[in-house]
Coordinates of C-alpha atoms and ligand atoms in Angstrom, one line a residue:
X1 CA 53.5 27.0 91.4
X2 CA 55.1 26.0 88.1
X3 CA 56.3 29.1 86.1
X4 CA 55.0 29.8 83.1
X5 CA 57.4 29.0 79.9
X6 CA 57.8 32.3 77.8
X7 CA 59.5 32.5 74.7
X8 CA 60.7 37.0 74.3
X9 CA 60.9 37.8 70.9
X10 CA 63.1 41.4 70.6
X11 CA 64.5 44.0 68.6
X12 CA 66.1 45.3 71.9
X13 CA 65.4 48.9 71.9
X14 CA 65.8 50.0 75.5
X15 CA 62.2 49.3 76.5
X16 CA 63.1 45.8 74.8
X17 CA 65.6 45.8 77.7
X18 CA 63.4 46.4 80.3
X19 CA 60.5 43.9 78.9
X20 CA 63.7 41.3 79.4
X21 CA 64.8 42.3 83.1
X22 CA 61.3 41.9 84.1
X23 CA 60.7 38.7 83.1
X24 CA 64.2 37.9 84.8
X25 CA 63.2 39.2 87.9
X26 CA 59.9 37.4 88.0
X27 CA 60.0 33.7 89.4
X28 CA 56.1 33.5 87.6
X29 CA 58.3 33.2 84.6
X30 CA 60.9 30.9 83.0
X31 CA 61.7 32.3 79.7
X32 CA 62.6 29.4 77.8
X33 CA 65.1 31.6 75.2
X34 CA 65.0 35.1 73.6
X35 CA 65.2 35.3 69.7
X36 CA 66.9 38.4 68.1
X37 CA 65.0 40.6 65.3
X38 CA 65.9 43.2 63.4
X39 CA 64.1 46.4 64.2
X40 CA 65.0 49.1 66.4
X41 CA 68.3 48.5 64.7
X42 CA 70.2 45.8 62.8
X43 CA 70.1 42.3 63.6
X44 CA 73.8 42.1 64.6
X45 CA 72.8 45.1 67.0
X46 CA 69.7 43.4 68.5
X47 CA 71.6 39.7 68.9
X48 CA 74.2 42.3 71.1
X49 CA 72.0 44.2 73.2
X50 CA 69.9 41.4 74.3
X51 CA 73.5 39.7 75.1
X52 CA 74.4 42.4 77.2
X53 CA 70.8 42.5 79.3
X54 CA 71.5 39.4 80.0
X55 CA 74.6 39.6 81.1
X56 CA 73.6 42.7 83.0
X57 CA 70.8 40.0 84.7
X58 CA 73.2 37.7 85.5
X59 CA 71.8 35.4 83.1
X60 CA 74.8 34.2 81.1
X61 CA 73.1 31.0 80.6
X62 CA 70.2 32.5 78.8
X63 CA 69.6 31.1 75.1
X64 CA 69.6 34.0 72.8
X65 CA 69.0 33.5 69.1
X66 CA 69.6 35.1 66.1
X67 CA 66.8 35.5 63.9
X68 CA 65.4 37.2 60.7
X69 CA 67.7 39.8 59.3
X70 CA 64.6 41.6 57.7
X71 CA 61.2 41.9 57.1
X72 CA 59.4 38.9 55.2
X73 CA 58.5 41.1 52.3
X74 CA 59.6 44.9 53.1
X75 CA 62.8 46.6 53.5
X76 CA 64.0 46.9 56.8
X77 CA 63.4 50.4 58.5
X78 CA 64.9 51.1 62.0
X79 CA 64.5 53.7 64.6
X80 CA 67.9 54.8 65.6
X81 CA 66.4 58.2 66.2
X82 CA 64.4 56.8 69.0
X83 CA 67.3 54.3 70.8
X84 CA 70.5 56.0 69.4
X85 CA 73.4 54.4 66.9
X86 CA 73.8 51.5 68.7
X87 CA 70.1 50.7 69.5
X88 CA 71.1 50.4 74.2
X89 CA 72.0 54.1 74.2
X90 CA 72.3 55.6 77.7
X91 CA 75.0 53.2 79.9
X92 CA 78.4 52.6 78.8
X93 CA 78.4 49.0 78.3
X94 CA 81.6 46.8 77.9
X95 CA 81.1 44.3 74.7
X96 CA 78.7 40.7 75.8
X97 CA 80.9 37.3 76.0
X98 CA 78.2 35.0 76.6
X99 CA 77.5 32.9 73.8
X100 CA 74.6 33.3 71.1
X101 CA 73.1 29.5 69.9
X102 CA 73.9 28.1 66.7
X103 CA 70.6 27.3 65.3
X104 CA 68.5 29.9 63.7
X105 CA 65.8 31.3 65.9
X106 CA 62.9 30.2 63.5
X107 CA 64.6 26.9 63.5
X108 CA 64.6 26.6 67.1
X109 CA 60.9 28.5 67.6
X110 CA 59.6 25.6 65.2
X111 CA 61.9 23.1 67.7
X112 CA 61.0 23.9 70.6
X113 CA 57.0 24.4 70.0
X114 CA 56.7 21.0 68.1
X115 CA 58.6 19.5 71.0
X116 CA 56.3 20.8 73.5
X117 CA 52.4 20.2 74.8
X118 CA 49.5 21.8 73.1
X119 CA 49.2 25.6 74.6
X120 CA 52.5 25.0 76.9
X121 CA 54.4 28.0 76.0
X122 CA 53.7 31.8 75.5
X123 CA 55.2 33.9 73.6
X124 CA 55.9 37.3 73.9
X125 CA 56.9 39.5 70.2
X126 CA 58.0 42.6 71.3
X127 CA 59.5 43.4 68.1
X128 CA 58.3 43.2 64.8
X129 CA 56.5 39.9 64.0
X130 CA 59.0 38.4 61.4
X131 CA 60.7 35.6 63.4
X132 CA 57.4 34.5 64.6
X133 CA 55.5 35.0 61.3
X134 CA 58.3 33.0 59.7
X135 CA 57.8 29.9 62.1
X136 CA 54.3 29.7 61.5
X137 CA 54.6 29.6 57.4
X138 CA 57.6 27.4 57.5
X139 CA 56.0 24.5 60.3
X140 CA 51.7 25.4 60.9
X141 CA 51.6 22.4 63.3
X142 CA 53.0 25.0 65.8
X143 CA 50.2 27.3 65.8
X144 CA 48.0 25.1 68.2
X145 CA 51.0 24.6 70.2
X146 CA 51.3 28.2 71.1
X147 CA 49.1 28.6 74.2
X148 CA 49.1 32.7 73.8
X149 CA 51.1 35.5 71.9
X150 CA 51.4 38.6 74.3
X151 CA 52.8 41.1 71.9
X152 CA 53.2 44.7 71.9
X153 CA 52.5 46.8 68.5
X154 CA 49.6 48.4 66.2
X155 CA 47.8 51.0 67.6
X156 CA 44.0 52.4 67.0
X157 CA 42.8 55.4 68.9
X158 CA 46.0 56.8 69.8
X159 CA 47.2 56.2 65.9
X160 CA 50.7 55.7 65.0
X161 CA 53.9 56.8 65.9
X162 CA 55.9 55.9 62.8
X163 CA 53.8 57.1 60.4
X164 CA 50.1 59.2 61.2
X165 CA 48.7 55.2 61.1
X166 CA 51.2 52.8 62.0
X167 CA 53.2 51.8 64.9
X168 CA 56.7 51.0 64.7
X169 CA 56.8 46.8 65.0
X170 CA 53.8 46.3 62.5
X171 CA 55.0 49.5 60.5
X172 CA 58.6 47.4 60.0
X173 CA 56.9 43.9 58.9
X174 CA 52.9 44.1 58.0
X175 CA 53.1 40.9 56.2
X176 CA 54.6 39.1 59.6
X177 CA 51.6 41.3 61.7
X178 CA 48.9 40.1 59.2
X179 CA 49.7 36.2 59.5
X180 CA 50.3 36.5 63.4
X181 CA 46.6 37.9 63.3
X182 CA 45.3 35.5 60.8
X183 CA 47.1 32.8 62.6
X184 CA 43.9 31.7 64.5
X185 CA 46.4 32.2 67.9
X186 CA 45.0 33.2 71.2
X187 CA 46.3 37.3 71.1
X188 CA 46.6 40.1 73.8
X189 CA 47.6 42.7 72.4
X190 CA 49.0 45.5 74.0
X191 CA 49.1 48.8 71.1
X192 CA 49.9 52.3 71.8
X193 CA 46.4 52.8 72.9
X194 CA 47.2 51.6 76.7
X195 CA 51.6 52.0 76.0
X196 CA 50.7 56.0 75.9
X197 CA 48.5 55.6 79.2
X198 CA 51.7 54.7 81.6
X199 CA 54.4 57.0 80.7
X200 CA 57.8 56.9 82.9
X201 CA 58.0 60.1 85.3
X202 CA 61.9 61.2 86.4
X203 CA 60.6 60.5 89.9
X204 CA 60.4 56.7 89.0
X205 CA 63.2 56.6 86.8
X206 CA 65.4 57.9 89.5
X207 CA 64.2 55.4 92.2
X208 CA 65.2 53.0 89.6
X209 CA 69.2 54.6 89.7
X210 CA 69.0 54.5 93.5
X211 CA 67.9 51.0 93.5
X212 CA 72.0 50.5 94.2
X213 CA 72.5 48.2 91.9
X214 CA 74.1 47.5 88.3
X215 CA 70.7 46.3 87.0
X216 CA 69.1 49.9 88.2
X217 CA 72.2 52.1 87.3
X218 CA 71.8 50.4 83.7
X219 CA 68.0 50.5 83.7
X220 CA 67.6 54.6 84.8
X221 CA 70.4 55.4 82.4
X222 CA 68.6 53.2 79.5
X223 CA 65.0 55.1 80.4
X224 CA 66.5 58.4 80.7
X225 CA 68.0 58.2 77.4
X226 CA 65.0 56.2 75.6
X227 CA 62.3 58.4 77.2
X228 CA 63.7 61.6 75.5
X229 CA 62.5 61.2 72.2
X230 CA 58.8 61.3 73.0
X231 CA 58.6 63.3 75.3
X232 CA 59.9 65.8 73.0
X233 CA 57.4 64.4 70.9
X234 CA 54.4 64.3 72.4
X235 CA 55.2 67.1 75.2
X236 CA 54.8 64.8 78.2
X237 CA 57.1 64.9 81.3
X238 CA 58.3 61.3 80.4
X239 CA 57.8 58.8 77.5
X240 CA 55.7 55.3 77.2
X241 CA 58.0 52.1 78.0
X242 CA 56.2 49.9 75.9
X243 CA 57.4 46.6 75.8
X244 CA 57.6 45.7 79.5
X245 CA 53.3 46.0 79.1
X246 CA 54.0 42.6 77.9
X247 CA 55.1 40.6 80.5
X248 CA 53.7 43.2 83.1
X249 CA 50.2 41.7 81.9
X250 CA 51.5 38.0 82.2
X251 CA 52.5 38.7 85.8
X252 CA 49.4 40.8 87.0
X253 CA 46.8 41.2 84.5
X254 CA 44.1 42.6 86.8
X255 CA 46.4 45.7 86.0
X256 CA 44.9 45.6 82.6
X257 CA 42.0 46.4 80.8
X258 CA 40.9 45.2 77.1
X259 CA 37.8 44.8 74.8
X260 CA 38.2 41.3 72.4
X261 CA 38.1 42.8 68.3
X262 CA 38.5 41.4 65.3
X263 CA 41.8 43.1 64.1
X264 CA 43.4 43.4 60.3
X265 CA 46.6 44.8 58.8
X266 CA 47.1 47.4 56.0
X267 CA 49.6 45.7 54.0
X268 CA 48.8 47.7 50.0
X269 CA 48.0 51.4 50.5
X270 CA 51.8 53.2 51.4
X271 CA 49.7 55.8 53.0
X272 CA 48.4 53.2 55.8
X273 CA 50.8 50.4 55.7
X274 CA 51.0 48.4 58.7
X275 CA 47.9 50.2 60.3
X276 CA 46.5 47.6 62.6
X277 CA 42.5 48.7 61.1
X278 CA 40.4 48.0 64.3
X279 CA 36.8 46.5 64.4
X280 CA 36.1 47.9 67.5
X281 CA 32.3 48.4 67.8
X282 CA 32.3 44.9 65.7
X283 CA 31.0 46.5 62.4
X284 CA 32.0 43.5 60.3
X285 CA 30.5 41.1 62.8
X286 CA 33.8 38.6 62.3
X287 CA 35.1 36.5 64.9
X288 CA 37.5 38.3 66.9
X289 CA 41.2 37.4 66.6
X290 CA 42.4 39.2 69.9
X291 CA 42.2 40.8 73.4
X292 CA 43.0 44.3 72.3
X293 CA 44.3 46.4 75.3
X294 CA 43.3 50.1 75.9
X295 CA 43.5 50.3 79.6
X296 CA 45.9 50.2 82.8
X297 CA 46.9 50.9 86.4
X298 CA 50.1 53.0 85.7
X299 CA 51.2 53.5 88.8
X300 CA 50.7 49.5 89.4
X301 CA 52.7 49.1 85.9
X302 CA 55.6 51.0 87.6
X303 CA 55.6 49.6 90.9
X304 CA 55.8 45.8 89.6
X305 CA 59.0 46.8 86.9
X306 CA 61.0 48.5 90.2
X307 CA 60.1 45.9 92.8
X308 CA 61.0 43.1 90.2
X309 CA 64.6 44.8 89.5
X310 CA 65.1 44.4 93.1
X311 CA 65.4 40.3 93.0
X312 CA 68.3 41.2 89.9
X313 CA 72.0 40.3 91.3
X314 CA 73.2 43.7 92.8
X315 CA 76.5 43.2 90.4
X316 CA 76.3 41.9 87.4
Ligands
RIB401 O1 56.4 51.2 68.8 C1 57.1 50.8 69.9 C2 57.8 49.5 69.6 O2 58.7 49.7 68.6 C3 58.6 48.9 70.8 O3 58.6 47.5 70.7 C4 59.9 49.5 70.6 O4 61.0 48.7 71.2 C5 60.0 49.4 69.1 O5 60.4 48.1 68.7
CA402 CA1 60.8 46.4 70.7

């Protein structure tokens, strides 16, 4: 079977991290490059962290990107607080060697999409939306190129968890969230409404250490350290890895569940910027823009991330 050609887009963020390894470890997959956002932390930080999952992979000849330094209209807010100072809290990593590509990652996105077929590549924003956004104001011949965005951000029932309404990703860049959804783009969308249904338990985490392996050593220490924040938080015995829902749902998406909504973004009111404003019993009667997931076999979730970290190199 041919894999599937995925474009990550990442703020890596620990569960960034993990999104990354997965796809790795998944032959269904051949990610084509991974473009660097600012987010979780800095845009320097990002373009080093996804370095160093890659190395970790044993992926050194990985394209990584560097991309938008900021939002497209906002200032940039990170989340230190959630993935510590240097955004991969939890191992000690040495400094990444392997190289990051010269051309900017909107540059290449608008590349490589009007280079290929109509619907030939996925991609997968796990960050917020600016690199992507970006592409699609700078070249919109792209947009029917892009077969599907899997992304992970907003959040309805469950709320936000950056501000009462907004999740973090379309919290940091509404503006890049509102043209993604405008964008007439096939979406899945994977919000905190199914993120918060399969949280991490230290059971799973440490069968990830004892996988006996860098890539699982790395990955337990990474959870461990990521996980702590919400579950103080929300008072759960582990936290939501959210990002990985991404490419879980590209690999087995009978693990899924979703409803298809027409879906806008509060980018005026301070009080609910970046709330992704959900039409789910279709009041408005508009067209809907997206598969909006709310659903999902955790236990399925957890079982695919550890048996796909077991076809990582042992040693990276
Ligand atoms: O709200 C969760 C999202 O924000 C995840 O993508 C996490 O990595 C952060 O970017
Ligand atoms: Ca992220």
């Amino acid at each position: 079977m041919t894999p599937r050609k995925i474009i990550i887009d990442t703020d890596p963020g620990q569960d960034d991290a993990l999104a990354i390894l997965l796809a790795l470890g998944s032959p269904e997959l051949e990610v084509l490059g991974i473009t660097c956002v600012a987010g979780n932390v800095p845009l320097p930080l990002t373009i080093r962290n996804a370095r160093l999952v890659c190395e970790l992979a044993g992926r050194r000849d990985m394209k990584i990107f560097a991309g938008c330094e900021r939002p497209m209209v906002r200032d940039l807010v990170t989340a230190e607080i959630v993935h510590g100072e240097t955004g991969l809290d939890g191992p000690d990593w040495d400094e990444p060697s392997m190289p990051v590509q010269d051309i900017h990652a909107v540059d290449w996105l608008v590349e490589v999409l009007m280079a290929a077929d109509d619907g030939e590549i996925t991609l997968c924003p796990v960050g917020p939306i600016t690199n992507v956004a970006m592409a699609m104001v700078r070249e919109p011949r792209i947009i029917p190129r892009i077969g599907q965005i899997v992304t992970m951000g907003g959040g309805y029932f469950v709320g936000g968890n950056t501000t009462p309404a907004a999740e973090f990703n379309v919290y940091v860049d509404p503006h890049a969230a509102a043209v993604m959804y405008r964008s007439g783009v096939p979406i899945v969308t994977m919000p905190l409404d199914v993120t918060h249904k399969a949280l991490m338990s230290p059971e799973w985490i440490e069968s990830v250490r004892t996988l006996g392996s860098d890539v699982g050593r790395k990955a337990a220490a990474m959870m461990s350290f990521y996980g702590r924040y919400d579950m103080k938080r929300y008072g759960e015995r582990g936290g939501p890895l959210h990002d990985p829902a991404t490419i879980a749902y590209l690999l087995e998406p009978g693990l899924y569940g979703g409803k298809d909504v027409f879906v806008e973004v509060e980018t005026h009111s301070e009080i609910t910027m970046g709330m992704t404003v959900v039409d789910y019993w279709h009041r408005l009667e508009r067209e809907p823009n997206c598969h909006w997931i709310s659903e999902v076999d955790s236990d399925g979730f957890y079982k695919l991330i550890r048996g796909r970290l077991m076809n990582l190199p042992a040693k990276s």
